[in-house]
PDB file of C-alpha atoms in Angstrom:
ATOM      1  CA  UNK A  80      77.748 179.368  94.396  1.00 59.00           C
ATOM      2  CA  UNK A  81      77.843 177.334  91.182  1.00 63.00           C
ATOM      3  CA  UNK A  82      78.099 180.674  89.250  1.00 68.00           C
ATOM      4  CA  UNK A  83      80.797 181.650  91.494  1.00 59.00           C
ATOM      5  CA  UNK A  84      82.562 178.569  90.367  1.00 58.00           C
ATOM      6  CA  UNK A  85      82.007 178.441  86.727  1.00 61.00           C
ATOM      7  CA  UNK A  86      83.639 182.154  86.789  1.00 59.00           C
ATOM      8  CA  UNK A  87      86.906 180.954  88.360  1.00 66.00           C
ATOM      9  CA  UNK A  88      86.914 178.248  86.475  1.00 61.00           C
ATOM     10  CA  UNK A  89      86.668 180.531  83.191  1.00 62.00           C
ATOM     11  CA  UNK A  90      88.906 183.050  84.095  1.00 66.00           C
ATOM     12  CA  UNK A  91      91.845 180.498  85.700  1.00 59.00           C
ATOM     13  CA  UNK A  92      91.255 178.702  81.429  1.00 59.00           C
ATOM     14  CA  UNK A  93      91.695 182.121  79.889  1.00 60.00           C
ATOM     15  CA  UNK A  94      94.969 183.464  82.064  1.00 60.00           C
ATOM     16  CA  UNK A  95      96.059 179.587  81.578  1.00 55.00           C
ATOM     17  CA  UNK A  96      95.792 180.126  77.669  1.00 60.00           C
ATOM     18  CA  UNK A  97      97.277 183.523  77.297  1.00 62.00           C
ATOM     19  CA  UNK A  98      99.650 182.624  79.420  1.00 61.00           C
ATOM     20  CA  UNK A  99     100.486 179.834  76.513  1.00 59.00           C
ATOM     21  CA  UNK A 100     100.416 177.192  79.291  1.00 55.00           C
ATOM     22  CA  UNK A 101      97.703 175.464  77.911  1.00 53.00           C
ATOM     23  CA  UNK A 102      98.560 175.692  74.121  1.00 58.00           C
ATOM     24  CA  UNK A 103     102.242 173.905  75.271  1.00 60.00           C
ATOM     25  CA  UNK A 104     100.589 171.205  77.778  1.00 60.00           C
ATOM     26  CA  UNK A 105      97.975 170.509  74.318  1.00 66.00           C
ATOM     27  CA  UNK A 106     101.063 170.464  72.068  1.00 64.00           C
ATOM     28  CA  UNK A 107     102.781 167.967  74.479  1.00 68.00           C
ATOM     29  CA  UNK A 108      99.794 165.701  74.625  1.00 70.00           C
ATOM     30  CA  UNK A 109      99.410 165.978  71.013  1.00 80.00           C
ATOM     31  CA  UNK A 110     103.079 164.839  70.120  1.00 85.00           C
ATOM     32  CA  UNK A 111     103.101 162.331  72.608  1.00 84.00           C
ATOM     33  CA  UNK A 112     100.066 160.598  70.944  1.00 85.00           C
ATOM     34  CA  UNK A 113     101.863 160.834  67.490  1.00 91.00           C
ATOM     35  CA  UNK A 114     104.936 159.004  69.019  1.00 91.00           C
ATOM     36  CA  UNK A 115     102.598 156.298  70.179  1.00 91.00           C
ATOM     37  CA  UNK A 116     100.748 156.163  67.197  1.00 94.00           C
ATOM     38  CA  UNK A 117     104.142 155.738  65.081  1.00 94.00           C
ATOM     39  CA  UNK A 118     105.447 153.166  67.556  1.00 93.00           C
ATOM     40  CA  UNK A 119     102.072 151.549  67.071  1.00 95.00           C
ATOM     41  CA  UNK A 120     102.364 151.400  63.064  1.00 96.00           C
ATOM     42  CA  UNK A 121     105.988 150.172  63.364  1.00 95.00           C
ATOM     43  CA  UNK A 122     104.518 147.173  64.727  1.00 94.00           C
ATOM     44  CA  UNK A 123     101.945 146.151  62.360  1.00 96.00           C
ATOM     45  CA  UNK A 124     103.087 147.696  59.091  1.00 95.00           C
ATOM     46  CA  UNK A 125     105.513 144.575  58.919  1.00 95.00           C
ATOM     47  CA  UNK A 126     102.589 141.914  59.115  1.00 96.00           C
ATOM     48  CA  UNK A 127     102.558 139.629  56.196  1.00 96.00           C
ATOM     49  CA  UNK A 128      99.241 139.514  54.146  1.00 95.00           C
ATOM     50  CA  UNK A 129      98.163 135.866  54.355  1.00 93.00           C
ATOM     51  CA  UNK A 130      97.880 135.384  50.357  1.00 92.00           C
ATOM     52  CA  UNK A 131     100.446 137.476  49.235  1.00 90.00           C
ATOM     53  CA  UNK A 132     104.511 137.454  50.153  1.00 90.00           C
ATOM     54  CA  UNK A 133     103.854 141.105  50.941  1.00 94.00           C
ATOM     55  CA  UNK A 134     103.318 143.569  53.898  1.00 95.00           C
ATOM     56  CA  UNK A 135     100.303 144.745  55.052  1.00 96.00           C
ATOM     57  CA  UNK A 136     101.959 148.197  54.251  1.00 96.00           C
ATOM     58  CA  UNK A 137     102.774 147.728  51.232  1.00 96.00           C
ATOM     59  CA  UNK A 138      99.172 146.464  49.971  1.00 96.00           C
ATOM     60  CA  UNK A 139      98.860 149.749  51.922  1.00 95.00           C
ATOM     61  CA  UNK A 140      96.190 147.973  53.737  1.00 96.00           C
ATOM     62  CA  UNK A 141      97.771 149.479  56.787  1.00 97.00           C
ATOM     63  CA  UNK A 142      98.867 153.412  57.002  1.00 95.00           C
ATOM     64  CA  UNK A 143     100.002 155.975  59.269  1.00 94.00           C
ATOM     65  CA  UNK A 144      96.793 157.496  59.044  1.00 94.00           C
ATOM     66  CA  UNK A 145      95.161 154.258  60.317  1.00 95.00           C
ATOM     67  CA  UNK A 146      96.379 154.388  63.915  1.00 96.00           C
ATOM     68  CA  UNK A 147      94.534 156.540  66.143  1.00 95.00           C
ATOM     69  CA  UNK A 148      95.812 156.844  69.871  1.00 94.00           C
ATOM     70  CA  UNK A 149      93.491 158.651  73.037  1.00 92.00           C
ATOM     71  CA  UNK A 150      95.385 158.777  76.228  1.00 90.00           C
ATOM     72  CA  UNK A 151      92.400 156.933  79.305  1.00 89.00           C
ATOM     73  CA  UNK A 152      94.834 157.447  82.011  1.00 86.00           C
ATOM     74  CA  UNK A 153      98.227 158.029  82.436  1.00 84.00           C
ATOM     75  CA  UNK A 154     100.520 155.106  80.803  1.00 84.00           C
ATOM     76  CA  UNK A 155      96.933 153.576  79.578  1.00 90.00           C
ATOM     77  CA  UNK A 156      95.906 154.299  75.845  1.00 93.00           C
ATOM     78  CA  UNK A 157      93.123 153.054  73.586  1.00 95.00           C
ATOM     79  CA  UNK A 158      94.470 152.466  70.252  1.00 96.00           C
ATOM     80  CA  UNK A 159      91.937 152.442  67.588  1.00 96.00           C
ATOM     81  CA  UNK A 160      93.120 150.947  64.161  1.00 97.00           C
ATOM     82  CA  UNK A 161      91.217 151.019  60.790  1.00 97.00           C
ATOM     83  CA  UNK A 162      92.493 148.782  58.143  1.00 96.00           C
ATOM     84  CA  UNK A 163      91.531 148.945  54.269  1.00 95.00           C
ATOM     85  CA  UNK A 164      91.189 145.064  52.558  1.00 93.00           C
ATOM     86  CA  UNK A 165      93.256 144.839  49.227  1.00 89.00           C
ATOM     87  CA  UNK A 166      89.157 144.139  47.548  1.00 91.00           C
ATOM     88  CA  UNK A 167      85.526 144.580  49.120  1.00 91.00           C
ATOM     89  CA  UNK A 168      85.043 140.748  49.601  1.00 89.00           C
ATOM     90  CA  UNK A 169      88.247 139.983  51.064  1.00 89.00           C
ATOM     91  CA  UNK A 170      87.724 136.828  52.125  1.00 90.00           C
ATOM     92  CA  UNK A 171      90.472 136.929  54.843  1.00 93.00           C
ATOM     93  CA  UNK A 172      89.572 140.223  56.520  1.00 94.00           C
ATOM     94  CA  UNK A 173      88.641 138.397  59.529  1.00 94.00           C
ATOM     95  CA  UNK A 174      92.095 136.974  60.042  1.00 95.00           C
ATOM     96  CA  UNK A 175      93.969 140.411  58.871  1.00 96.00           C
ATOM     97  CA  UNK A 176      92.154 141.781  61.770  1.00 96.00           C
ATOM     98  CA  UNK A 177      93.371 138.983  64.338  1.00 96.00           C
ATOM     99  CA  UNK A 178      97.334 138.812  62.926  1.00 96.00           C
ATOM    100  CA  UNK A 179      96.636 142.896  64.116  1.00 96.00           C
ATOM    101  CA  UNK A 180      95.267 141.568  67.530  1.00 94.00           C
ATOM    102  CA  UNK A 181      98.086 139.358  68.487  1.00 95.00           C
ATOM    103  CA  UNK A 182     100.880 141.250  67.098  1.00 95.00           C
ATOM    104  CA  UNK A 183      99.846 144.356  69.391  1.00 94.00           C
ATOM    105  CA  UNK A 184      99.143 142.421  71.943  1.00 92.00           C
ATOM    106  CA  UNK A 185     102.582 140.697  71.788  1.00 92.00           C
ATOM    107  CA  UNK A 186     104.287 143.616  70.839  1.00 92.00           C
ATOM    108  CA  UNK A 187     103.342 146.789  72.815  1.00 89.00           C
ATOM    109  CA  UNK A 188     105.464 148.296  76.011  1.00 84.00           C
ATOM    110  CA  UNK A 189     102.311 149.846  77.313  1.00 85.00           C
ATOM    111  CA  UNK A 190      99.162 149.149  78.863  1.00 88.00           C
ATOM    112  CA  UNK A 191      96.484 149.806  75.842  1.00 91.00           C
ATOM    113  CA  UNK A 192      93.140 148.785  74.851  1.00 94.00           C
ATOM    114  CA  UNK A 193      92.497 148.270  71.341  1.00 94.00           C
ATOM    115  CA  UNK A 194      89.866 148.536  68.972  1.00 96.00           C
ATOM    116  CA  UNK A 195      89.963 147.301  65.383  1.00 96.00           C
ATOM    117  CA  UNK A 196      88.334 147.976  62.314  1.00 96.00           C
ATOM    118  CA  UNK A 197      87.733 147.823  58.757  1.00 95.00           C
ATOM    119  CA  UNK A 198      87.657 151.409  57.677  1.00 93.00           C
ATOM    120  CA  UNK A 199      84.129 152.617  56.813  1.00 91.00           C
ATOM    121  CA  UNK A 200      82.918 151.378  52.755  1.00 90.00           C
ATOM    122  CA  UNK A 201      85.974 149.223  52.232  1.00 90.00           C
ATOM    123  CA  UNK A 202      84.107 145.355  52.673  1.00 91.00           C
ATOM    124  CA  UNK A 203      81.285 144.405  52.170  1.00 88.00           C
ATOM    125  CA  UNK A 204      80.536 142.697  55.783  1.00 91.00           C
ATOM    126  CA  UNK A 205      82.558 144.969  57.627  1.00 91.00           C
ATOM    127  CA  UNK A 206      80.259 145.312  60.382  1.00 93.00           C
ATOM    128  CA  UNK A 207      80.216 141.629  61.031  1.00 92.00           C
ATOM    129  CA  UNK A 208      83.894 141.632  60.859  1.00 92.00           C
ATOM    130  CA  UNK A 209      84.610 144.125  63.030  1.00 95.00           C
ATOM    131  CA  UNK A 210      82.139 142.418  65.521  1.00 94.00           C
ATOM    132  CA  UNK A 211      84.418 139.215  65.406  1.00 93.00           C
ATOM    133  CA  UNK A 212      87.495 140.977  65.394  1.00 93.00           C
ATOM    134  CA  UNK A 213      86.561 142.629  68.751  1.00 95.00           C
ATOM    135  CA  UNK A 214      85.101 139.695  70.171  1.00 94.00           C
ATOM    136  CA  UNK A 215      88.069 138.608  72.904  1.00 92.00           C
ATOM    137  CA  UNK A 216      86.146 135.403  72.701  1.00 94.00           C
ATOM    138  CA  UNK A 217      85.994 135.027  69.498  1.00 93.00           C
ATOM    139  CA  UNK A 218      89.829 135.926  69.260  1.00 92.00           C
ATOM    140  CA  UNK A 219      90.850 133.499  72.173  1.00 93.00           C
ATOM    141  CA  UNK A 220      89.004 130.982  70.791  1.00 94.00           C
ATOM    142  CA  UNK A 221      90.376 131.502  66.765  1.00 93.00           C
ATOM    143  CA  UNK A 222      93.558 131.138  68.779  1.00 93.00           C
ATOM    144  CA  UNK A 223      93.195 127.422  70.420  1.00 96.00           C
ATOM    145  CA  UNK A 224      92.591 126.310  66.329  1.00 96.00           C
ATOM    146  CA  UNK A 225      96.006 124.968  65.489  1.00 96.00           C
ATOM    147  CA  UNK A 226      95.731 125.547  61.684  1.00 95.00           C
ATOM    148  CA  UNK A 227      94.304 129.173  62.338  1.00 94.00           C
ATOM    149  CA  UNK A 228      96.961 129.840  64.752  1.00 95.00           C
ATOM    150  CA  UNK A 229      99.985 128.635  62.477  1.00 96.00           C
ATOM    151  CA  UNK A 230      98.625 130.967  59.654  1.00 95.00           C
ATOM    152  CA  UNK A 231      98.813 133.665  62.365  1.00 95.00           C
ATOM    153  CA  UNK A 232     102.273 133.173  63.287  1.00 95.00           C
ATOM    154  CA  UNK A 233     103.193 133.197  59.912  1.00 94.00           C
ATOM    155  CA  UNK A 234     102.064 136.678  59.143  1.00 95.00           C
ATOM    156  CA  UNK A 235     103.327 137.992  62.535  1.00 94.00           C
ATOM    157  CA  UNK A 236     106.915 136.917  62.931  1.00 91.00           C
ATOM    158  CA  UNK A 237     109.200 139.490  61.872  1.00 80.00           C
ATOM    159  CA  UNK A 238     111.284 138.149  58.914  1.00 70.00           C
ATOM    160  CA  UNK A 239     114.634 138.387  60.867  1.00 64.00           C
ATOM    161  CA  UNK A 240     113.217 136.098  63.798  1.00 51.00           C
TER     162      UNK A 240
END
């Protein structure tokens, strides 16, 4: 019975994809994940570096390339973002990562979960940073510190607010 099944199954994916049904439904998916991905990076390419009077894009430690969007359900995505410190010992990594928390969380129309993380070789602790970073704890609790929190809202708030 099974092998009566997997041959159905087979043959209804091949007439799907000569058909070009299942090219254009891939297609679809795939621009739809691009949109999302660009509507992601409009949000955080405008967050302030905390040291510097620029943009996170424009120290390009934020890119296009550094939003990554997978569809869990319909109308529920996991975002996955992988930022590049200005310097391996970035001493402010941590709170990059959190002004990228908040902001998204603020900021996005859609039901999400998100991931963040220093891309792979560009700090020196990165794997302790993106194990803060993560943390919702951690992130809630960075978030009751007054000082911490007024340095956030800082680099979040759009220069026009």
């Amino acid at each position: 019975m099974e092998i009566v099944f997997s041959l159905i199954s087979t043959t209804a994916s091949k007439v799907l994809q000569f058909s070009g049904l299942l090219d254009t439904r891939n297609v679809l998916k795939s621009k739809k994940m691009e949109e999302k991905a660009l509507e992601v990076y409009d949000v955080i390419r405008t967050i302030r570096d905390p040291e510097k009077p620029n943009t996170l894009e424009e120290l390009d430690v934020v890119t296009e390339k550094c939003v990554e969007i997978q569809e869990l359900q319909e109308d529920e995505y996991l975002i996955i973002i992988r930022f590049s410190p200005t310097v391996p010992h970035c001493s402010l990594a941590t709170l990059i990562g959190l002004c990228l928390q908040v902001k998204l969380q603020r900021c996005l129309p859609f039901k999400h979960k998100l991931e963040i993380y220093i891309s792979e070789g560009t700090h020196s602790t990165e794997e302790d940073i993106n194990k803060q970073i993560n943390d919702k704890e951690r992130v809630a609790a960075a978030m009751e510190n007054p000082n911490l929190r007024e340095i956030v809202e800082q680099c979040v708030t759009e220069p026009d607010d």
